[in-house]
Tab-separated table of C-alpha atoms and ligand atoms in Angstrom:
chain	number	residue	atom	x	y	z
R	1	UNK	CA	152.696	120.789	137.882
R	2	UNK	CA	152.236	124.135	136.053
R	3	UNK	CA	156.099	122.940	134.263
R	4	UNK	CA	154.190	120.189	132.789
R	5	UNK	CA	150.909	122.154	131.224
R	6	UNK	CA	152.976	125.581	130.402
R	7	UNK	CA	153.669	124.218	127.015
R	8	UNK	CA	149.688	124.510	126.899
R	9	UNK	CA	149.118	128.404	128.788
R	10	UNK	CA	149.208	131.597	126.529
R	11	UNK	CA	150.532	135.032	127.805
R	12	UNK	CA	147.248	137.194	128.600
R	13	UNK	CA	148.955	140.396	127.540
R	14	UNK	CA	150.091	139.391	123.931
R	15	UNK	CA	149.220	135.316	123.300
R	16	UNK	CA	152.874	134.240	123.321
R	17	UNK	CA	153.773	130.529	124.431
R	18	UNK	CA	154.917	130.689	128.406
R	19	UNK	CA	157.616	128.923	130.012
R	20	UNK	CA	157.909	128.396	133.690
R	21	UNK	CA	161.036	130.023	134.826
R	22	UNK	CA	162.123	130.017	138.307
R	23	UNK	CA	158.874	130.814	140.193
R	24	UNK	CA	157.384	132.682	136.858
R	25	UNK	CA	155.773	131.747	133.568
R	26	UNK	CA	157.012	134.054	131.038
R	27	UNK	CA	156.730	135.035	127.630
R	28	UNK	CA	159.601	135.561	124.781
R	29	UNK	CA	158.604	139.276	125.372
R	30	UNK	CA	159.236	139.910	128.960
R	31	UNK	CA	155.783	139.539	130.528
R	32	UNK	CA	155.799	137.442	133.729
R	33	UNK	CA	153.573	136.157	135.887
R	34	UNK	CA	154.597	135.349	139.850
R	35	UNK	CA	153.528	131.514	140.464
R	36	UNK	CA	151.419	132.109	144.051
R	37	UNK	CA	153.102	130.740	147.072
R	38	UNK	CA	150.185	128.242	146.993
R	39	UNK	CA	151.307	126.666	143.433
R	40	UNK	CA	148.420	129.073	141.664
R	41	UNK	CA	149.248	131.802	138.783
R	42	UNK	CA	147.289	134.423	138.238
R	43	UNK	CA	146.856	135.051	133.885
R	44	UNK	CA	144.725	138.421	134.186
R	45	UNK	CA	146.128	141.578	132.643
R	46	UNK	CA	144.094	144.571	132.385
R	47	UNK	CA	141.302	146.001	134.037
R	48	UNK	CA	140.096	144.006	137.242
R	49	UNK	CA	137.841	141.413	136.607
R	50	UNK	CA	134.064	142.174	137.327
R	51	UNK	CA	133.724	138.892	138.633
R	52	UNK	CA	135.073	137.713	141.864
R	53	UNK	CA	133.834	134.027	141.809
R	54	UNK	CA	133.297	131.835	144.618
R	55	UNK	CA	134.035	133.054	148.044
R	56	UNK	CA	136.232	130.545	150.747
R	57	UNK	CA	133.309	129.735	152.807
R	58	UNK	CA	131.510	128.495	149.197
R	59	UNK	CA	134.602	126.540	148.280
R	60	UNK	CA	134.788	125.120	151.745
R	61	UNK	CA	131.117	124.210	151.854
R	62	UNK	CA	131.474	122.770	147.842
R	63	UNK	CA	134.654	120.905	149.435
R	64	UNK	CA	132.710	119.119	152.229
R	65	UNK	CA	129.579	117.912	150.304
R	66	UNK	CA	131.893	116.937	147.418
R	67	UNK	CA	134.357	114.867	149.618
R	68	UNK	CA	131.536	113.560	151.449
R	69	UNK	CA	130.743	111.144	147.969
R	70	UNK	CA	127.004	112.827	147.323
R	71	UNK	CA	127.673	113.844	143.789
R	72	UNK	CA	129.541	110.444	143.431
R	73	UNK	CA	127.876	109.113	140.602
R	74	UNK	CA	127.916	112.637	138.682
R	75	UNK	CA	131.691	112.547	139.303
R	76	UNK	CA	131.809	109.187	137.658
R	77	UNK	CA	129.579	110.134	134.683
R	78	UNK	CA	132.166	113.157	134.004
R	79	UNK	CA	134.691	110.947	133.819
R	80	UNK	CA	133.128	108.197	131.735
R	81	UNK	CA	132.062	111.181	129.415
R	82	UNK	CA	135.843	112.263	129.093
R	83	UNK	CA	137.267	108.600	128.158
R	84	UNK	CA	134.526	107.830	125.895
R	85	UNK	CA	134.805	111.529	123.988
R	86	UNK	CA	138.800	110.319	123.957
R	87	UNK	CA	140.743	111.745	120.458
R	88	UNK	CA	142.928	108.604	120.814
R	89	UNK	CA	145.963	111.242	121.678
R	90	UNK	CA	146.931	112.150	125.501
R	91	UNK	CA	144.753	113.934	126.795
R	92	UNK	CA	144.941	117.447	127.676
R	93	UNK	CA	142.105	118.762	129.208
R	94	UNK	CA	141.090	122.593	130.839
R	95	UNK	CA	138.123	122.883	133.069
R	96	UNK	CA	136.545	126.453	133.026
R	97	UNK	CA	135.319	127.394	136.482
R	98	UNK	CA	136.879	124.371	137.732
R	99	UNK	CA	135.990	125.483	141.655
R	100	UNK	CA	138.278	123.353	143.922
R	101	UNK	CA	139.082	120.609	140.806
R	102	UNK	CA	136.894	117.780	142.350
R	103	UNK	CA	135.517	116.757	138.556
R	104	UNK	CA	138.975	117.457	137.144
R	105	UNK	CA	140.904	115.315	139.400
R	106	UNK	CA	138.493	112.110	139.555
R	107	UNK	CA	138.915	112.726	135.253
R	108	UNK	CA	143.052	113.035	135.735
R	109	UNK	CA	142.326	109.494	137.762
R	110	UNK	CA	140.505	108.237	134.922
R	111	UNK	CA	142.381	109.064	132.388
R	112	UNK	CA	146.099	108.014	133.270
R	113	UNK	CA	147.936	109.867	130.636
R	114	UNK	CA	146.364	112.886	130.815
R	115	UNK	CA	147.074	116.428	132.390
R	116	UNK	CA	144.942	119.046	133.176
R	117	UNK	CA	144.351	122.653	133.694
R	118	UNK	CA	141.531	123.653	136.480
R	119	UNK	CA	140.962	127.915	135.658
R	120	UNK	CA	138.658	129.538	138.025
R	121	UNK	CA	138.199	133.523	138.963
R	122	UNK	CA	138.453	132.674	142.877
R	123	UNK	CA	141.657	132.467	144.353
R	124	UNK	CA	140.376	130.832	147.094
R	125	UNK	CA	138.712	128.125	144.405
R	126	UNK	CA	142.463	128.406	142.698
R	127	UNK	CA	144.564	127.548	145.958
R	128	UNK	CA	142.346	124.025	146.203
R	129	UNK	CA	142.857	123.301	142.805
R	130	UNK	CA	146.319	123.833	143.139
R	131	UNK	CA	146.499	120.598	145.510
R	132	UNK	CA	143.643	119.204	143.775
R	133	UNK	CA	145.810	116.246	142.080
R	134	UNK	CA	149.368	115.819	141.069
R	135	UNK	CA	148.858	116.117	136.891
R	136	UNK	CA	146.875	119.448	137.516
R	137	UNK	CA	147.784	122.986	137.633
R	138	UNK	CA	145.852	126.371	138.491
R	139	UNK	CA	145.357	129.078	136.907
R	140	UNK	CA	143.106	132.340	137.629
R	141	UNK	CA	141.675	133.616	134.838
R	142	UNK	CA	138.011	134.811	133.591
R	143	UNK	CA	136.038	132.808	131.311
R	144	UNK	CA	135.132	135.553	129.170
R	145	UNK	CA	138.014	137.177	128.218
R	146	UNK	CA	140.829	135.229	125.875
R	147	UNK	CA	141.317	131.912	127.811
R	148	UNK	CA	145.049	132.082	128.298
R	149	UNK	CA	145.422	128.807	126.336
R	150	UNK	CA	147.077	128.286	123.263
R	151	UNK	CA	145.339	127.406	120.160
R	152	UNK	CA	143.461	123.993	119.368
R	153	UNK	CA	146.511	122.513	122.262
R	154	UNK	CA	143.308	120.605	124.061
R	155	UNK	CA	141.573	117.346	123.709
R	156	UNK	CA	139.070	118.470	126.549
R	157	UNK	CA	137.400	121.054	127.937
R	158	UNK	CA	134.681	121.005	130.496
R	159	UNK	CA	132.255	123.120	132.113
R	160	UNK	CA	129.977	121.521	135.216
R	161	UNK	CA	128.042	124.028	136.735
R	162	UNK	CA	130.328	126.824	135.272
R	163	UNK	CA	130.168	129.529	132.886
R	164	UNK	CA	131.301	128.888	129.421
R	165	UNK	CA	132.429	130.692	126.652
R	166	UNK	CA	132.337	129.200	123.046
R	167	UNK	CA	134.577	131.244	121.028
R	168	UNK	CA	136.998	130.755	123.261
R	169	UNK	CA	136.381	127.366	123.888
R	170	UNK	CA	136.638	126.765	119.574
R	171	UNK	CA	139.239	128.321	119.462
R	172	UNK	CA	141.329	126.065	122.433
R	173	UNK	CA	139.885	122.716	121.805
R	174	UNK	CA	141.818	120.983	118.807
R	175	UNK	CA	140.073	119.443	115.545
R	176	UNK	CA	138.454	116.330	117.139
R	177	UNK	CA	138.235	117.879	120.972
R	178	UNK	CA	135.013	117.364	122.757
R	179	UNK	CA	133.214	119.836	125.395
R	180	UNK	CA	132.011	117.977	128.191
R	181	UNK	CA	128.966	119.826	129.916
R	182	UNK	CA	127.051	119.230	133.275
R	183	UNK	CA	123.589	121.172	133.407
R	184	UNK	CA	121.144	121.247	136.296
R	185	UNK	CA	117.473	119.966	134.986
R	186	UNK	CA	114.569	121.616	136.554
R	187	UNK	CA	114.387	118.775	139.523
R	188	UNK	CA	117.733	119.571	140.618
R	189	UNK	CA	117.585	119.652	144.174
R	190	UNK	CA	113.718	120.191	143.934
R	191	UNK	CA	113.211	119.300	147.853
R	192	UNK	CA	115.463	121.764	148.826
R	193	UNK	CA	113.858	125.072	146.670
R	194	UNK	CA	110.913	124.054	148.374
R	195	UNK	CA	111.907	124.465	151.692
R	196	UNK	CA	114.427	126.858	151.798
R	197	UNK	CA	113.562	128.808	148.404
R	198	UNK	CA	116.778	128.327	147.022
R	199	UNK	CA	117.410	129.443	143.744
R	200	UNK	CA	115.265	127.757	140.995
R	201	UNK	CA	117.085	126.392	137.795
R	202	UNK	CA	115.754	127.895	134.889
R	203	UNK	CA	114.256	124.771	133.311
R	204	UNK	CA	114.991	125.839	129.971
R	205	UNK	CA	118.937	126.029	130.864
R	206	UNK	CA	119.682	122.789	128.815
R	207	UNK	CA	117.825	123.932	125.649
R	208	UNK	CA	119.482	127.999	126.079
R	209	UNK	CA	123.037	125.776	126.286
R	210	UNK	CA	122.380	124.262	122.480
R	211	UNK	CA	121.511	127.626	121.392
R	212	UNK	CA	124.439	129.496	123.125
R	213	UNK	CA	126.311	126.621	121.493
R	214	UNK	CA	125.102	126.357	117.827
R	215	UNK	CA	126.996	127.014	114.814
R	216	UNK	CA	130.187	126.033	116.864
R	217	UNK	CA	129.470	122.698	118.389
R	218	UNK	CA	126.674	120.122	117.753
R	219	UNK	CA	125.749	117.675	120.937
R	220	UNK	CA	126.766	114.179	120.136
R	221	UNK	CA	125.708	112.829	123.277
R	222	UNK	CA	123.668	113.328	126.505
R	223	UNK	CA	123.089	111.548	129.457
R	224	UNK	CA	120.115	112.545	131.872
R	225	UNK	CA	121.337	111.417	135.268
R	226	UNK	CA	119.260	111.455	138.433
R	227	UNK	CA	119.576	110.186	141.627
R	228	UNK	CA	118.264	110.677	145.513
R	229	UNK	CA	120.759	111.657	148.187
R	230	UNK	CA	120.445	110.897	151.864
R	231	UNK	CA	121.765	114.422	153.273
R	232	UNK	CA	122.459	115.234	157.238
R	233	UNK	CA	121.465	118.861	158.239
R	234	UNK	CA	125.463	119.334	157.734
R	235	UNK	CA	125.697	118.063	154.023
R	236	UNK	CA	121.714	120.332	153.582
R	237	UNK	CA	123.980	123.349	154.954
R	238	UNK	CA	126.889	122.586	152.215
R	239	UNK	CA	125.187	122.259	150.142
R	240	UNK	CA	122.997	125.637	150.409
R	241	UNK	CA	126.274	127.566	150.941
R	242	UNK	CA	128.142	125.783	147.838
R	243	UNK	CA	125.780	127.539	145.977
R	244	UNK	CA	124.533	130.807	144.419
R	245	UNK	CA	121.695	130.430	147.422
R	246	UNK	CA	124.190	131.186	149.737
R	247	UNK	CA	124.286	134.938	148.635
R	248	UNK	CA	120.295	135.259	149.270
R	249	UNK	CA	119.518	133.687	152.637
R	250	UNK	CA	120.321	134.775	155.665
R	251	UNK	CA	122.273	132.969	158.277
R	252	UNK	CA	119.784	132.615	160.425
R	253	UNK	CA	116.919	131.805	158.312
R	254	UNK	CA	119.126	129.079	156.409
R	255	UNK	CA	120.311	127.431	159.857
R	256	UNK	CA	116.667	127.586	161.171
R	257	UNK	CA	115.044	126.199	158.438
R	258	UNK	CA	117.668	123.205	158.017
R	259	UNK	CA	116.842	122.448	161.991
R	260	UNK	CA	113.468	121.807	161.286
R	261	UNK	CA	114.137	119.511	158.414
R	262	UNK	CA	113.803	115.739	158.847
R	263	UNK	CA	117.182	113.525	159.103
R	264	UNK	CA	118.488	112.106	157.126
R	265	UNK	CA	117.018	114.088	154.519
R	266	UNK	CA	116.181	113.029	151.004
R	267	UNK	CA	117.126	115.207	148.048
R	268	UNK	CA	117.367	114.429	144.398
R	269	UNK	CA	120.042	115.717	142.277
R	270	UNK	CA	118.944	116.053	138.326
R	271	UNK	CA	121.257	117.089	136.045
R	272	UNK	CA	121.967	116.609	132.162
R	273	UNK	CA	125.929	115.500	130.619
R	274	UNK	CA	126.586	116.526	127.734
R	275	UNK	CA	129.252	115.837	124.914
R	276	UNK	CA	129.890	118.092	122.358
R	277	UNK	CA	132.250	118.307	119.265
R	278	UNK	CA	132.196	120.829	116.126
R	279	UNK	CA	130.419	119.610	113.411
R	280	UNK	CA	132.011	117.347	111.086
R	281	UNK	CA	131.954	119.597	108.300
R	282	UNK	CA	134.457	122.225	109.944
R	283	UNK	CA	136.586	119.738	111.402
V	1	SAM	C1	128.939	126.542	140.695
V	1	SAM	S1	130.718	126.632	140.761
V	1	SAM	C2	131.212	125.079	140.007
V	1	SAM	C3	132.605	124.637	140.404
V	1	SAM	C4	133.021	123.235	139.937
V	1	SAM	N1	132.920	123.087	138.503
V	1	SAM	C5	132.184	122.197	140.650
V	1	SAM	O1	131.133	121.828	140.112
V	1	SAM	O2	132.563	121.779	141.748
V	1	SAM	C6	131.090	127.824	139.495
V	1	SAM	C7	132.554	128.217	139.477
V	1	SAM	O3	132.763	129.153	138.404
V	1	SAM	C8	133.646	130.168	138.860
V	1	SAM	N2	133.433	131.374	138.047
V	1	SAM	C9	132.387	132.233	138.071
V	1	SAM	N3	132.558	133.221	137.172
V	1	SAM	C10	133.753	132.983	136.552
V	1	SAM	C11	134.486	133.652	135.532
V	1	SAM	N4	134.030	134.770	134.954
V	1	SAM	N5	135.664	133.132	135.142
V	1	SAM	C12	136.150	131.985	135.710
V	1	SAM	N6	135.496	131.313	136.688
V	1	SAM	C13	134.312	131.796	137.098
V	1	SAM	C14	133.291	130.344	140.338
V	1	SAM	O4	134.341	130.942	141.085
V	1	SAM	C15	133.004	128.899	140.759
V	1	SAM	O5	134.150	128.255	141.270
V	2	ZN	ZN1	153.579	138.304	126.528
C-alpha cells in the first residue's frame, strides 16, 4: 500500500517527495528508508525519539476490546465525522498516533475512494497498522517533530486519543481539510477509576484542546457521545492494559481487583468528536 500514499510521505532528513523503490522509499537525494519486513517504514532521522509509544501487550489488549465491537458506536461517529467534513476531492487522510488503525480502517470502509496513512511511534502499534486495511500504509514517526508528509497533500487528519501537533497538522492538511478529534469527557470510563483508580481524565481536556488549537483551527462541529458498555472481566482487563493505567497498577492488584468486580460489568464510555477546519479567513 505504501506505493499508493508515497506520492503523499516527505523525506525526514531534507522534505523531498519519496518514491517507493524496490523495498525503499527514497528521495531525489539519496536518502532511503528500508520498508520493514512487516510492510511498516520507519521516517525518523536524528536523535532517538524520547517517546517509545505503546508497548505489544497495550496494542494487543487495545486490539481485543476494539475487535470485540465496545467502542462500536465511537468507531461509527469517526467515520460519519470524516464523510460529513468531506472536501468533495478523494480523500486522503493521516491519523497521528493511529495505534493498530482500528478508527482508520472502519473510515477507509467508509469512505471508498479514499487512502490513508496510520503514523504511530510503536512499532509494535506500526506492524498492526500495516495489516490494518488494504488502502492503508504505516509509517513510524513522532508527532512532534516535522510529520513526514508533504504540504497541504491531505483532506484529513485525525487524532482519537492521540497526541497532536498543530503546526504540523496546518501545515499537512490542504485549504478546506478538516481535523477530526476524539477527546475523553470527565465520565469516561467513570466506573472503572473508581474501582481500580485508573487514571482520571483531566476534565478540562476538551476546553485545553480549543486553546492548544486556536489561531490555527476553529471547531465547526462537536458531537458529545456517550454510551454504557456491558464488559466481561476479560474486556475490564483490555481495557485497563490498552491504556496509560496499565503503566501504574500492578499485575496483581489489577487482576485482583477485576475478580471481585460484578459480571457483566457496566461501564460508560464519554467522549467528545470534534471537527475542525482553519478559519475561513486564512483559507
Ligand atoms: C491511546 S493510544 C490511541 C491509539 C488509537 N488512536 C486508538 O484510539 O485506538 C495513543 C497512541 O499514540 C501513540 N503515540 C504516543 N506518543 C507518540 C508520538 N510522540 N508520536 C507518534 N505516536 C505517538 C502511542 O504509541 C499510541 O498508539
Ligand atoms: Zn531526502
Amino acid at each position: 500500500m505504501l506505493a499508493e500514499v508515497s506520492g503523499l510521505l516527505s523525506c525526514p532528513q531534507c522534505g523531498d517527495g519519496l518514491d517507493l523503490i524496490d523495498r525503499a522509499l527514497v528521495c531525489a537525494r539519496g536518502h532511503s528508508f528500508d520498508v520493514a519486513r512487516q510492510g511498516y517504514v520507519t521516517l525518523l532521522t536524528g536523535t532517538a525519539s524520547k517517546f517509545t509509544g505503546d508497548s505489544a501487550e497495550m496494542i494487543s489488549a487495545r486490539c481485543d476490546f476494539l475487535e470485540a465491537g465496545h467502542f462500536d458506536p465511537l468507531l461509527d461517529a469517526v467515520a460519519v465525522a470524516c464523510r460529513d467534513g468531506g472536501t468533495g476531492a478523494d480523500p486522503q487522510i493521516l491519523e497521528i498516533g493511529a495505534g493498530a488503525g482500528h478508527y482508520l480502517a472502519r473510515v477507509l470502509d467508509a469512505l471508498p475512494s479514499a487512502r490513508g496513512i496510520g503514523l504511530d511511534i510503536s512499532k509494535p502499534a506500526a506492524r498492526r497498522l500495516a495489516r490494518a486495511h488494504p488502502r492503508a500504509a504505516a509509517v513510524v514517526a513522532d508527532v512532534w517533530r516535522q510529520l513526514p508528509v508533504r504540504d497541504r497533500v491531505l483532506t484529513h487528519v485525525l487524532s482519537i486519543f492521540a497526541p497532536r501537533n498543530a503546526a504540523e497538522i496546518d501545515r499537512v492538511l490542504c485549504d478546506d481539510g478538516v481535523l477530526v478529534v476524539v477527546t475523553p469527557t470527565d465520565r469516561h470510563l467513570g466506573e472503572l477509576v473508581e474501582l481500580l483508580g485508573m487514571v482520571r481524565v483531566d476534565d478540562r481536556k476538551t476546553e485545553r484542546l480549543g486553546e492548544t488549537l486556536a489561531g490555527r483551527f476553529e471547531r465547526v462541529h462537536r458531537t458529545r457521545l456517550e454510551f454504557r458498555m456491558a464488559l466481561s472481566h476479560r474486556d475490564v482487563d483490555n481495557l485497563v492494559g490498552m491504556g496509560p493505567s496499565a503503566r501504574h497498577l500492578t499485575t496483581e492488584g489489577r487482576s485482583t481487583a477485576i475478580a471481585a468486580l460484578p459480571e457483566p460489568f457496566s461501564v460508560t464510555a464519554s467522549v467528545v468528536v470534534s471537527t475542525y477546519r482553519r478559519p475561513s479567513t486564512s483559507r
